XYZ file of C-alpha atoms in Angstrom:
218
model
C 98.743 34.310 78.840
C 95.976 33.597 81.338
C 93.566 36.518 81.576
C 93.483 38.250 84.974
C 90.337 40.308 84.362
C 86.780 38.904 84.451
C 85.107 37.603 81.306
C 83.410 40.310 79.239
C 79.725 39.986 78.277
C 79.093 40.366 74.554
C 76.423 39.239 72.097
C 74.697 36.707 74.321
C 77.891 35.096 75.606
C 81.273 36.089 77.066
C 84.779 36.869 75.906
C 86.976 34.871 78.265
C 90.483 33.707 77.485
C 90.117 34.542 73.790
C 89.046 38.128 73.138
C 89.762 38.721 69.449
C 86.445 38.375 67.623
C 85.104 39.016 64.152
C 81.501 40.163 63.948
C 79.586 39.863 60.694
C 76.535 42.049 60.261
C 74.053 43.063 57.609
C 74.266 46.824 57.876
C 75.212 49.392 60.465
C 71.967 49.316 62.453
C 72.303 45.601 63.164
C 75.886 46.116 64.270
C 74.964 48.961 66.630
C 72.367 46.856 68.447
C 75.137 44.552 69.684
C 78.093 46.927 69.879
C 76.439 49.696 71.920
C 75.720 47.482 74.980
C 79.281 46.119 74.762
C 80.764 49.624 74.781
C 78.370 50.975 77.425
C 79.251 48.076 79.722
C 82.903 49.005 79.218
C 82.301 52.575 80.361
C 80.445 51.316 83.439
C 83.273 48.934 84.328
C 85.917 51.623 83.905
C 87.457 50.184 80.739
C 88.851 52.310 77.935
C 86.802 52.251 74.717
C 88.542 52.752 71.382
C 86.240 53.099 68.396
C 87.789 52.952 64.924
C 85.130 54.203 62.518
C 84.601 55.005 58.848
C 85.534 58.523 57.681
C 82.780 61.038 58.361
C 80.915 58.806 60.823
C 82.362 59.966 64.140
C 79.391 62.239 64.921
C 76.913 59.486 64.146
C 78.583 57.104 66.574
C 78.891 59.828 69.219
C 75.145 60.467 68.998
C 74.412 56.767 69.372
C 76.577 56.497 72.468
C 74.938 59.601 73.956
C 71.479 58.191 73.217
C 72.509 55.026 75.083
C 73.265 57.122 78.174
C 77.024 57.629 77.817
C 78.430 61.043 78.732
C 80.643 61.202 75.661
C 82.114 64.633 76.456
C 83.336 63.531 79.879
C 84.540 60.196 78.486
C 86.619 61.859 75.785
C 88.053 64.431 78.187
C 89.125 61.713 80.634
C 90.632 59.600 77.879
C 88.187 56.755 78.459
C 86.719 57.211 74.960
C 88.954 57.526 71.913
C 87.857 57.777 68.295
C 90.082 57.018 65.315
C 89.273 56.963 61.612
C 89.904 53.565 60.063
C 91.538 54.940 56.917
C 93.942 57.002 59.021
C 94.581 54.113 61.404
C 95.164 51.361 58.862
C 96.326 53.201 55.748
C 99.224 55.585 55.332
C 99.617 57.167 51.909
C 96.992 54.702 50.707
C 99.087 51.700 51.744
C 98.450 49.150 54.471
C 101.607 48.392 56.445
C 101.146 45.305 58.616
C 104.228 45.888 60.741
C 103.243 49.482 61.487
C 99.750 48.378 62.534
C 101.121 45.656 64.783
C 103.235 48.299 66.523
C 100.228 50.611 66.898
C 98.061 47.911 68.446
C 100.906 46.894 70.739
C 101.067 50.504 71.921
C 97.289 50.602 72.456
C 97.237 47.315 74.351
C 96.426 47.273 78.041
C 99.934 46.399 79.151
C 101.463 49.508 77.608
C 99.083 52.296 78.636
C 99.526 54.488 81.729
C 97.380 52.221 83.860
C 94.325 54.470 84.049
C 92.106 51.643 82.770
C 92.155 47.887 83.418
C 91.781 47.068 79.727
C 90.658 48.446 76.393
C 87.595 47.487 74.388
C 88.433 48.184 70.770
C 85.783 48.154 68.042
C 87.173 48.391 64.499
C 84.976 48.927 61.455
C 86.821 47.221 58.610
C 85.106 48.757 55.568
C 88.373 50.418 54.514
C 89.670 47.079 53.188
C 86.791 46.087 50.922
C 87.576 48.130 47.818
C 91.089 46.931 46.970
C 91.931 43.226 46.689
C 95.512 43.749 47.858
C 94.177 45.361 51.030
C 92.101 42.272 51.760
C 95.041 39.930 51.177
C 97.238 41.971 53.519
C 94.407 42.307 56.027
C 93.942 38.545 56.251
C 97.626 38.068 57.045
C 97.498 40.912 59.555
C 94.458 39.415 61.312
C 96.428 36.181 61.665
C 99.524 37.914 63.037
C 97.725 40.241 65.464
C 96.390 37.246 67.419
C 99.811 37.013 69.031
C 99.517 40.602 70.296
C 96.069 40.176 71.794
C 96.930 36.828 73.379
C 99.407 38.692 75.639
C 96.956 41.345 76.844
C 93.603 41.697 78.572
C 91.909 43.709 75.827
C 88.797 42.771 73.887
C 88.897 43.515 70.160
C 85.871 43.314 67.873
C 86.543 43.505 64.123
C 83.296 44.545 62.434
C 82.559 43.384 58.895
C 79.561 44.335 56.783
C 78.585 41.219 54.813
C 77.276 43.349 51.941
C 80.754 44.799 51.345
C 82.988 41.706 51.359
C 83.015 38.816 48.920
C 82.585 35.204 49.935
C 86.276 34.278 49.657
C 87.273 37.221 51.850
C 84.631 36.368 54.464
C 85.853 32.774 54.646
C 89.469 33.822 55.185
C 88.573 36.532 57.709
C 86.437 34.052 59.605
C 89.338 31.612 59.871
C 91.632 34.227 61.478
C 89.536 34.916 64.602
C 89.193 32.593 67.600
C 85.772 34.090 68.414
C 82.985 34.935 65.992
C 79.592 36.637 65.935
C 77.126 35.208 63.431
C 73.409 35.800 63.605
C 73.914 38.102 66.562
C 75.425 35.411 68.820
C 79.033 35.202 70.015
C 80.578 31.740 69.891
C 83.900 29.965 69.812
C 84.864 29.812 66.159
C 84.935 26.212 64.878
C 86.667 27.410 61.684
C 89.578 29.142 63.471
C 93.004 28.110 62.196
C 96.020 28.526 64.528
C 98.193 31.427 63.337
C 101.297 29.375 62.563
C 99.228 27.027 60.370
C 97.436 29.842 58.555
C 100.672 31.732 57.857
C 102.109 28.594 56.298
C 98.955 28.207 54.210
C 99.178 31.799 52.984
C 102.816 31.284 52.019
C 101.899 28.181 50.037
C 99.065 30.031 48.306
C 101.422 32.799 47.209
C 103.776 30.179 45.814
C 100.867 28.694 43.857
C 101.010 25.454 45.786
C 97.631 25.656 47.511
C 94.128 26.867 46.693
C 91.905 28.666 49.163
C 89.707 26.089 50.932
C 85.940 26.119 50.481
C 83.711 26.032 53.508
C 80.122 25.010 54.202
C 78.661 27.750 56.404
């Protein structure tokens, strides 16, 4: 679907037709330096901002937004700012259900809200997936599948990964699921992106033991 809303500035470039990005950072402070201007610009443009954070970190992120000049109380009261905890959002009873998450993101997408905001800017901290290998495997498939949802909507979605918390194999796979990528603080079109239908076939072959995970020179 051709995007009807203007391109969105982020990390030294713009999110245009493709607005699903993975952002790799070394630590939370580095991530905040790029994510805060992205979110503040969203408030100024009248977009909705959805921030999916680690458990216990809501207050920290609220303080950072307030320090950047955002009236967080007014934004939350109006519905322009929404916080969710990543473990509550992605996991139910300790299990990651891809189909449930696809439904949730479809409900959050710009085409299905009341129309108060032109689009949503969603920032998701993905630390919840790093401790259990099965979570990472399911997450990779989910990141592939959710591209179809975001391709039909105006929203910008930034999936935030801390490089210290994910192994090399996981980083390679996650990288290949996103059409846009932030590395070294700069947003760019992802040369390693694999079209969803191709990646889903690859994952199926891997599970059948017919294919090894590819290596990549970064």
